[in-house]
Short mmCIF file of C-alpha atoms in Angstrom, two decimals:
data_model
loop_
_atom_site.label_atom_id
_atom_site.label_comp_id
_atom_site.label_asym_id
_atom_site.label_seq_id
_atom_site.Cartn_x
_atom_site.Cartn_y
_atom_site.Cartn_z
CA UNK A 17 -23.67 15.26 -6.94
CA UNK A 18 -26.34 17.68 -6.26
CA UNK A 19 -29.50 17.39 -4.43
CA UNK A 20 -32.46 19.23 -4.64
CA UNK A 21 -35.14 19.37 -1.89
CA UNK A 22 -38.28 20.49 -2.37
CA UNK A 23 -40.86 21.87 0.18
CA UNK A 24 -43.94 24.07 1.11
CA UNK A 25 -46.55 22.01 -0.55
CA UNK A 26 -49.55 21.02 0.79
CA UNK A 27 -53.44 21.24 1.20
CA UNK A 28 -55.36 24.22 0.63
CA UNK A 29 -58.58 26.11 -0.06
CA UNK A 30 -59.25 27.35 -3.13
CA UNK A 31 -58.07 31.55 -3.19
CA UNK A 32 -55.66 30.76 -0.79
CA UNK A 33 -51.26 30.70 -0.87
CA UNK A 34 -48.62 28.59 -0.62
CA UNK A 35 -44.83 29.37 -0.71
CA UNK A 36 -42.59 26.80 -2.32
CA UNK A 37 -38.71 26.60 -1.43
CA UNK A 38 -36.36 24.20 -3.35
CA UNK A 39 -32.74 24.01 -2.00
CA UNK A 40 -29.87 22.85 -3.49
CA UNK A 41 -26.81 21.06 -1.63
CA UNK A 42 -24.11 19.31 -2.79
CA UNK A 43 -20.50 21.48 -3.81
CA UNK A 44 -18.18 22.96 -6.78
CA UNK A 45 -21.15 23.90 -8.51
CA UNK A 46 -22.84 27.00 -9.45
CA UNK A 47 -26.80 27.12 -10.89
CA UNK A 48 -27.96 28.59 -14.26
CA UNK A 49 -31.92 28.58 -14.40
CA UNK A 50 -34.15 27.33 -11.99
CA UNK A 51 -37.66 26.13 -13.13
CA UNK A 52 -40.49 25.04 -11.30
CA UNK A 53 -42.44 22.52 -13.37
CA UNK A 54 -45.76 20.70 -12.26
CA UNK A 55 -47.17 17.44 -13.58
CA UNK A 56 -50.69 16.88 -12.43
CA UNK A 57 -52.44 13.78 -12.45
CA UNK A 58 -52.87 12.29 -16.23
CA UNK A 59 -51.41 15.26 -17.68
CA UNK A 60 -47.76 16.18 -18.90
CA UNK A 61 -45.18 17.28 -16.68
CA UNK A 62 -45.29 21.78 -17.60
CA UNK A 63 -42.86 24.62 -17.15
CA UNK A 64 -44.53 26.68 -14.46
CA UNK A 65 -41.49 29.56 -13.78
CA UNK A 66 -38.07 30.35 -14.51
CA UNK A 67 -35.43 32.52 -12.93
CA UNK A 68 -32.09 33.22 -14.80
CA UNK A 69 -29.00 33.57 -12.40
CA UNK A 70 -29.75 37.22 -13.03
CA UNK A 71 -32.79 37.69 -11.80
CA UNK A 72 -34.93 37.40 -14.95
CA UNK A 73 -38.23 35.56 -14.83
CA UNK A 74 -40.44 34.31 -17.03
CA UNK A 75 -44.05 32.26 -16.17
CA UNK A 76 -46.33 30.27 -18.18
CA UNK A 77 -49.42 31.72 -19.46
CA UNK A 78 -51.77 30.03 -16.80
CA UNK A 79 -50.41 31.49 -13.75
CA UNK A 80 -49.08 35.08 -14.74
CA UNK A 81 -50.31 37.43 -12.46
CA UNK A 82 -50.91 34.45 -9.35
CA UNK A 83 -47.29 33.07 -9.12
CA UNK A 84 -43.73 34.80 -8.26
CA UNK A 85 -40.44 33.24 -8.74
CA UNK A 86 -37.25 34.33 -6.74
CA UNK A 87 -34.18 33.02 -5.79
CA UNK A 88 -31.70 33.18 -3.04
CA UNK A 89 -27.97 32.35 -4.81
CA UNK A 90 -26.45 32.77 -1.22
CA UNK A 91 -28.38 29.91 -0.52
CA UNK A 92 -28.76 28.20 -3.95
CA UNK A 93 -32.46 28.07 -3.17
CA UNK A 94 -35.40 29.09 -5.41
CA UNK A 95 -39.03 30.03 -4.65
CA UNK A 96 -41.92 29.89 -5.64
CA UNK A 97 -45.04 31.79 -4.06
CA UNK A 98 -48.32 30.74 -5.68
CA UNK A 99 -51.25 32.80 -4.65
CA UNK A 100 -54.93 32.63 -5.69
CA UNK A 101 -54.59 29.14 -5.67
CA UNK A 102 -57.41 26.97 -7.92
CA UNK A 103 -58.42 23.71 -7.96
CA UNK A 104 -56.78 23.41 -11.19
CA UNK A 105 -53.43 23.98 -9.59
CA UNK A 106 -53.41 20.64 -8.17
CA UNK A 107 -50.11 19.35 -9.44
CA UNK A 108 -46.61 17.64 -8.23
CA UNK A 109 -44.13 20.55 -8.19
CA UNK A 110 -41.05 20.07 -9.04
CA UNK A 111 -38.02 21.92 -9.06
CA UNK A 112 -35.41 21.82 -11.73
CA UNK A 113 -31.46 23.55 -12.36
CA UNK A 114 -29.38 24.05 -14.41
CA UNK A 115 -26.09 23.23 -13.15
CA UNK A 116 -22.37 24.56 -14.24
CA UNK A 117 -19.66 22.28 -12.84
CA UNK A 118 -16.33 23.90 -11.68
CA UNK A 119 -14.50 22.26 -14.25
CA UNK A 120 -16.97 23.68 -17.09
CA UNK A 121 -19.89 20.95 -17.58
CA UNK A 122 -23.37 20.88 -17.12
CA UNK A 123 -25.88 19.23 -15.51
CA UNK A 124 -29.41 18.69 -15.27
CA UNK A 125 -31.08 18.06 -11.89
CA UNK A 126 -34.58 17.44 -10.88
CA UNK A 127 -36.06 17.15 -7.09
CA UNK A 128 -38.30 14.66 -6.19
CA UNK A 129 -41.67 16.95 -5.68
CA UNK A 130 -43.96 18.55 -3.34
CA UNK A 131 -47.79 17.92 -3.76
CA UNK A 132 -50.05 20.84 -3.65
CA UNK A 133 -54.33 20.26 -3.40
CA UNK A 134 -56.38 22.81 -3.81
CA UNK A 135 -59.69 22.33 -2.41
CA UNK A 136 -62.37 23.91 -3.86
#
């Protein structure tokens, strides 16, 4: 099994930053992508950011130039720094990986969400 915690979220003004960690415990594993989705309230759950185990990154439309991805593999933890924050940012993040077994399979694993409010 593997566990994903999410944390960082919170309540802030509007123009203001947050930094997002999501850790992942559990053992013979190894992680593929990590995403950070959001679902706010009424609304579909949407890919935010992705990291490849390489380093690439790739963002949605709506918060290119305002959000960074990273990720630590030492410590099978991904980030996300969201800056600029708006009102319309308001969301559940989640955090989501792509897991490769020892013995070859995959996985999917979601944590359970950090709230962010933005405040306007």
């Amino acid at each position: 099994q593997v566990q994903l915690v999410e944390s960082g979220g919170g309540l802030v003004q509007a123009g203001g930053s947050l930094r997002l960690s999501c850790a992942a415990s559990g053992s013979s594993f190894s992680i593929n992508t990590m995403r950070w989705y959001r679902q706010a309230a009424g609304k579909q759950r949407e890919l935010v950011a992705a990291v490849t185990s390489g380093g690439m990154t790739n963002y949605a439309d709506s918060v290119k130039g305002r959000f960074t991805i990273s990720r630590d593999n030492d410590k099978n933890t991904v980030y996300l720094q969201i800056d600029s924050l708006k009102p319309e940012d308001t969301a559940v993040y989640y955090c989501n990986a792509d897991i490769l077994w020892a013995w070859g399979t995959r996985s999917d694993y979601w944590g359970r969400g950090t709230q962010v409010t933005v405040s306007s």
